[in-house]
CSV table of C-alpha atoms in Angstrom, one decimal:
chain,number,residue,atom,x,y,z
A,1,UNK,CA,7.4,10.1,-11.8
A,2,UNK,CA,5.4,6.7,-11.5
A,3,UNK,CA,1.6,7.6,-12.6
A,4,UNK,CA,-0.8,4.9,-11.4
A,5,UNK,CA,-4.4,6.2,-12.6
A,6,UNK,CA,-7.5,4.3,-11.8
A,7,UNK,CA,-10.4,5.7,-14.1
A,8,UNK,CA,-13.2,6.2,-11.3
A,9,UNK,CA,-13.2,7.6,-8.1
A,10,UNK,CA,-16.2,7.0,-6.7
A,11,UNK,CA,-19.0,3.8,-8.3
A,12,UNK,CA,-22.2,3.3,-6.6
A,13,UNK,CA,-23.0,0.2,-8.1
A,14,UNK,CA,-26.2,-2.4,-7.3
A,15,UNK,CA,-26.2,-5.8,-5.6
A,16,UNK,CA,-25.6,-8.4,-8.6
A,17,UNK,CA,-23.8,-5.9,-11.2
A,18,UNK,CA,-20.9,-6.4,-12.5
A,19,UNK,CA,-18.4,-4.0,-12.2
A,20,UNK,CA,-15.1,-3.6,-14.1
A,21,UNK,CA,-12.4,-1.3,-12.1
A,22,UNK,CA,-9.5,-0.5,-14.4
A,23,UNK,CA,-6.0,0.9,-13.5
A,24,UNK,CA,-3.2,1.9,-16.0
A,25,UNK,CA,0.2,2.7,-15.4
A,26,UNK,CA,2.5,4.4,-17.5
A,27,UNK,CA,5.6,3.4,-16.2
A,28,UNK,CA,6.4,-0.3,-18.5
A,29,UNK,CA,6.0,-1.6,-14.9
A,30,UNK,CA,5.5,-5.5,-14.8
A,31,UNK,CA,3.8,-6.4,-12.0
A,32,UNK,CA,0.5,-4.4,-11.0
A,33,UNK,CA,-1.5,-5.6,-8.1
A,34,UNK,CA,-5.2,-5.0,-6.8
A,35,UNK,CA,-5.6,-4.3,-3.0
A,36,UNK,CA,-8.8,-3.6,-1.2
A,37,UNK,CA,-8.9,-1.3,1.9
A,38,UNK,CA,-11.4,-1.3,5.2
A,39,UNK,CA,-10.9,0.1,8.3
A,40,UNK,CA,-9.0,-1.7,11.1
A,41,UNK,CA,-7.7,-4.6,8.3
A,42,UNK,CA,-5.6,-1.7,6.2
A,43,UNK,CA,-4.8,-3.4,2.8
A,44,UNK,CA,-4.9,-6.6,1.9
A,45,UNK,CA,-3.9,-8.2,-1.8
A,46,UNK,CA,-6.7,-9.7,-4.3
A,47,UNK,CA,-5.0,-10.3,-7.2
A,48,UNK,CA,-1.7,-9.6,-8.5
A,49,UNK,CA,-0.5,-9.7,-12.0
A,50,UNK,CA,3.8,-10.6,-12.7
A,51,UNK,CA,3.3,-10.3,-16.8
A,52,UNK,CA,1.0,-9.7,-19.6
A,53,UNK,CA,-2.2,-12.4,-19.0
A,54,UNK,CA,-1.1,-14.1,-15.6
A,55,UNK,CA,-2.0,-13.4,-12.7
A,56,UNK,CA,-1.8,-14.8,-9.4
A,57,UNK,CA,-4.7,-14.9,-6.4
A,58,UNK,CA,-3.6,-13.4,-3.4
A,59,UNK,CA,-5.3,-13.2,0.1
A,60,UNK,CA,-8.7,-12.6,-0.3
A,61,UNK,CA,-9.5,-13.3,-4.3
A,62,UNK,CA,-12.8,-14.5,-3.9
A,63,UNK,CA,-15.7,-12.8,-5.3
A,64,UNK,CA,-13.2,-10.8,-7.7
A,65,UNK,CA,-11.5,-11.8,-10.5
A,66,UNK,CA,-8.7,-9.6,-13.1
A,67,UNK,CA,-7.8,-9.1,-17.0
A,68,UNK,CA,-4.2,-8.3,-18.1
A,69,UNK,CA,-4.7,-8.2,-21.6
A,70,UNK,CA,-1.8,-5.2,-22.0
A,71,UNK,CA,1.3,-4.5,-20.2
A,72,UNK,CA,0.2,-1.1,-19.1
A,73,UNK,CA,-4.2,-2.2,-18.0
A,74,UNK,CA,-5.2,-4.2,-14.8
A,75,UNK,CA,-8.8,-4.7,-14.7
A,76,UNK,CA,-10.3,-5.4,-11.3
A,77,UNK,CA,-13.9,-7.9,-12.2
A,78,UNK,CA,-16.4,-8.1,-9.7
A,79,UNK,CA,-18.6,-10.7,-11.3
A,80,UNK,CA,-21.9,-10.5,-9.1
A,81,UNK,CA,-21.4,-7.5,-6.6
A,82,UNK,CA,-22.4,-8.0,-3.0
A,83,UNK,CA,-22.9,-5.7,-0.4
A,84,UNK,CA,-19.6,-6.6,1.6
A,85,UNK,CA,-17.3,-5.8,-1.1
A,86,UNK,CA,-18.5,-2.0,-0.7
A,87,UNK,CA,-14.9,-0.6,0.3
A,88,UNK,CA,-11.9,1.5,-1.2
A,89,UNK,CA,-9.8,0.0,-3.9
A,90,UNK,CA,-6.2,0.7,-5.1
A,91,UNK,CA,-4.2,-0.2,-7.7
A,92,UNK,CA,-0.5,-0.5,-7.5
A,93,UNK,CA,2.6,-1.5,-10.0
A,94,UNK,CA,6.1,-2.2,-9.8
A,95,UNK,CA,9.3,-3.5,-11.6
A,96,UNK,CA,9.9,-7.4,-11.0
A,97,UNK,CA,12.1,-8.3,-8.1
A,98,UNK,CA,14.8,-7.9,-7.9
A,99,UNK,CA,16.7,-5.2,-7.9
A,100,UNK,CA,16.8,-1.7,-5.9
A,101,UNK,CA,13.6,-0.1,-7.4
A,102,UNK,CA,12.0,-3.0,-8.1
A,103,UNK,CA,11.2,-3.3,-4.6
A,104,UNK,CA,8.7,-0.5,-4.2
A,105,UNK,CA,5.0,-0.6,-4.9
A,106,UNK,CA,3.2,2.3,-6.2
A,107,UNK,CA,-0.1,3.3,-5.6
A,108,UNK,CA,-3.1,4.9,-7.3
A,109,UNK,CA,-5.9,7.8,-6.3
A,110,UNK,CA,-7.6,4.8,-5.2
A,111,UNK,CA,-11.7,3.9,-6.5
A,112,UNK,CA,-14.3,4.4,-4.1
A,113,UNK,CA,-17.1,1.7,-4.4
A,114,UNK,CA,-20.1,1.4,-2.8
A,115,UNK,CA,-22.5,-1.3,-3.7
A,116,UNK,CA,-26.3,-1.0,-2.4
B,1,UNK,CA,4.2,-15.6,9.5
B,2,UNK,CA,5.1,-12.0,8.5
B,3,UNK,CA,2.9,-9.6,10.2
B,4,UNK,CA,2.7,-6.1,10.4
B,5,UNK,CA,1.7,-4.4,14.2
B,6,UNK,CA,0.7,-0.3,14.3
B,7,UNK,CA,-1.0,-0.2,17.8
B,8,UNK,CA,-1.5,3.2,17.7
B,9,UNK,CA,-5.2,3.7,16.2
B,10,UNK,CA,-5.6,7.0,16.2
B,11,UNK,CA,-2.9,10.4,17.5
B,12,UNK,CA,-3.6,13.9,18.0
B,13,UNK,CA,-1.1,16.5,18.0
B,14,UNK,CA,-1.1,20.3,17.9
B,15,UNK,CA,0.9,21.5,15.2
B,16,UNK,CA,4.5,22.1,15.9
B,17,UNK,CA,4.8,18.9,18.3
B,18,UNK,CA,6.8,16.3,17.3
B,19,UNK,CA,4.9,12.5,16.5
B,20,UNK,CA,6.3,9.4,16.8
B,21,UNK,CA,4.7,6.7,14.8
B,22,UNK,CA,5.3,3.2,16.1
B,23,UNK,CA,5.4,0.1,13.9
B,24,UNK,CA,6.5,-3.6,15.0
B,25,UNK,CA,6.9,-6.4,12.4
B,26,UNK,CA,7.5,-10.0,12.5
B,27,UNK,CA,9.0,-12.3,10.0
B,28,UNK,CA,11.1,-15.3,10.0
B,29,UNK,CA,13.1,-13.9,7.0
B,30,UNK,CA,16.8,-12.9,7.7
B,31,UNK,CA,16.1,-10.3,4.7
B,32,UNK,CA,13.2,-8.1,3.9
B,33,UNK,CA,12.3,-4.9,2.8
B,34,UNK,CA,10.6,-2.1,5.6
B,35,UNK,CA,8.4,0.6,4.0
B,36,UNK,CA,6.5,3.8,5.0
B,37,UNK,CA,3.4,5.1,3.2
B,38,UNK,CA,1.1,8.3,3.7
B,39,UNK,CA,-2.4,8.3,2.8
B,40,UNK,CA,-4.1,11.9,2.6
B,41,UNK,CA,-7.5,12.4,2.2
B,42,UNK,CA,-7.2,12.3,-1.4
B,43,UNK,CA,-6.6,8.4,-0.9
B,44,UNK,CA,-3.3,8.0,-3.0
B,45,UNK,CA,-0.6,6.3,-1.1
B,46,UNK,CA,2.4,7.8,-1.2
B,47,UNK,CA,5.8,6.2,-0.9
B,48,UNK,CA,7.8,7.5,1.6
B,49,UNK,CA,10.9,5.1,2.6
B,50,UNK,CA,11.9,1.8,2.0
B,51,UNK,CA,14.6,0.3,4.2
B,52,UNK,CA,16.7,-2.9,3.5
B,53,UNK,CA,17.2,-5.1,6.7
B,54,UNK,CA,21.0,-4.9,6.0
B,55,UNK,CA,20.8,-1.6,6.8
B,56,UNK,CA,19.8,-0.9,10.5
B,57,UNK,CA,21.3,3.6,9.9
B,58,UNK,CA,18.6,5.8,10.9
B,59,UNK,CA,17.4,8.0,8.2
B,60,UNK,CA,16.5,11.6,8.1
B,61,UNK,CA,14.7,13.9,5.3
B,62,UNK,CA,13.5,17.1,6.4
B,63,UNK,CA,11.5,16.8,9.1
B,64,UNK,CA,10.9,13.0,8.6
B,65,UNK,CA,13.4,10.9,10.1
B,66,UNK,CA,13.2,6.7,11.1
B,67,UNK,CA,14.7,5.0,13.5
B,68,UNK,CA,15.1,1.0,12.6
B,69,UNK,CA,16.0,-1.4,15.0
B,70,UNK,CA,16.2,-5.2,13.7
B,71,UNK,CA,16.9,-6.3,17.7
B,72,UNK,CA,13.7,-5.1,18.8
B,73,UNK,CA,11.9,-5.7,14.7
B,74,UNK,CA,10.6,-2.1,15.0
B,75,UNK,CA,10.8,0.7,12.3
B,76,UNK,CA,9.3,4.1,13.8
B,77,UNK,CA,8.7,7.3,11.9
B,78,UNK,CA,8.4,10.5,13.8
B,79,UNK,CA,7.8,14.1,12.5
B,80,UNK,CA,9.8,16.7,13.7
B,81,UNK,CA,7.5,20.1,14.3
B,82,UNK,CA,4.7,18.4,12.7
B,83,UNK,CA,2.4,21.0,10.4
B,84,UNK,CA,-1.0,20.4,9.7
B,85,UNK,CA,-0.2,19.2,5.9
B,86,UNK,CA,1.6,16.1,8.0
B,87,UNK,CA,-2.8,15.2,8.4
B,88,UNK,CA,-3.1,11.6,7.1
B,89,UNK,CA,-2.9,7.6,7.2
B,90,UNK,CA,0.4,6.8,7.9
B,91,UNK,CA,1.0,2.8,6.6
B,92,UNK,CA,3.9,0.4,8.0
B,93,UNK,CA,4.7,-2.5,5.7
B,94,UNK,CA,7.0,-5.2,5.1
B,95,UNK,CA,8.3,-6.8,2.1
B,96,UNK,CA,10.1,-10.1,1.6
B,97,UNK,CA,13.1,-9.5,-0.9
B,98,UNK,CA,12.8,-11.4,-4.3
B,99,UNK,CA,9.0,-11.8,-3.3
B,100,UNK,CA,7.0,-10.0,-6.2
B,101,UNK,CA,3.8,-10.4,-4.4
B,102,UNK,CA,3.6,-9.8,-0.6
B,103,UNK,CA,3.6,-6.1,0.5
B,104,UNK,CA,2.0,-7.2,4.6
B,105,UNK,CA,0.4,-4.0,5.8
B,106,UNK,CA,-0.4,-2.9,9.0
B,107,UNK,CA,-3.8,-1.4,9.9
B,108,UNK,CA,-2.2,2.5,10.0
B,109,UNK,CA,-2.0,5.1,12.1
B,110,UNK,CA,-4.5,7.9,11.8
B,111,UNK,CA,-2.6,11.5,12.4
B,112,UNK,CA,-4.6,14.1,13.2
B,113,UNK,CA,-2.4,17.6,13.4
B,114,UNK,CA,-4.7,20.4,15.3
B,115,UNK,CA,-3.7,24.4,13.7
């Protein structure tokens, strides 16, 4: 089975901190993604990574940036945390397109943040 | 633009009733990939199905079965005799093929299944 683990559950986390989120699959899965979750706007993409050190923005990158330094690590940066990134964040990885499985995404515990 | 509808916000069933989940996409794509996620309260999302837009067969496991119609772009999931483990998020989503990015989401469906 595909094991997506994101190393904190829950963060409570202070306006202007920086805050490192980190996920790790252990699956030799290229492509890991970062997603953020709020209610009424389900999941949309931050970042997504295709390969070791590159990564791609995706629909809301701003405020956040990532780290692939190894295959298996995607690090989620907030740089300055604000208030309005308080929200539920998951981590997901997948094999390159294309091809059958390569086509599905899958999904960690997700991280609870919550920045006052 | 690909977009991904679930109108239904919130349903509430008593256990043993069978739930329909509705789920409308749009995309200008002639091939694409259809998914089905649950969310418990634990907050993993779990894969469900995926669905290639070659293939319009319905699909049954267990007590899960999906009904995808390309003429009308919809991809429902209903639980048969639903059971209170069946509680969740339920998440539509669409997928361009050879696209290693894009997974569009809909907003999910909130299933609430009363003992």
């Amino acid at each position: 089975d595909v094991k997506v683990t994101q190393s904190s559950r829950y963060l409570v986390k202070r306006t202007g901190e920086k805050v490192f989120l980190e996920c790790v699959q252990d699956m030799d899965h290229e492509n890991m993604f970062w997603y953020r979750q709020d209610p009424g706007l389900g999941l949309r993409l931050i970042y997504f990574s295709y390969d070791v050190k590159m990564k791609e923005k995706g629909d809301i990158p701003e405020g956040y940036s990532v780290s692939r330094e190894k295959k298996e690590r995607f690090s989620l940066i907030l740089e300055s945390a604000s208030t309005n990134q308080t929200s539920m964040y998951l981590c997901a990885s997948s094999l390159p397109s294309p091809g059958s499985s390569g086509n599905t995404i899958y999904f960690g515990e997700g991280s609870w943040l919550t920045v006052v | 633009a690909q977009k991904v509808t679930q109108a239904q916000t919130e349903i509430s069933v008593v256990e043993k009733e069978d739930v329909t989940l509705d789920c409308v996409y749009e995309t200008r794509d002639t091939t694409y990939y259809l998914f089905w996620y649950k969310q418990p309260p634990s907050g993993e999302l779990v894969f469900l199905i995926r669905r290639n837009s070659f293939d319009e067969q319905n699909e049954i496991s267990g007590r899960y079965s999906w009904n995808f119609q390309k003429s009308t772009s919809s991809f429902n999931f209903t639980i048969t005799a639903s059971q209170v483990v069946d509680s969740a998020v339920y998440f539509c989503a669409l997928r361009r093929i050879g696209a290693t990015n894009k997974l569009i989401f809909g907003t999910g469906t909130l299933l609430a299944v009363q003992p």
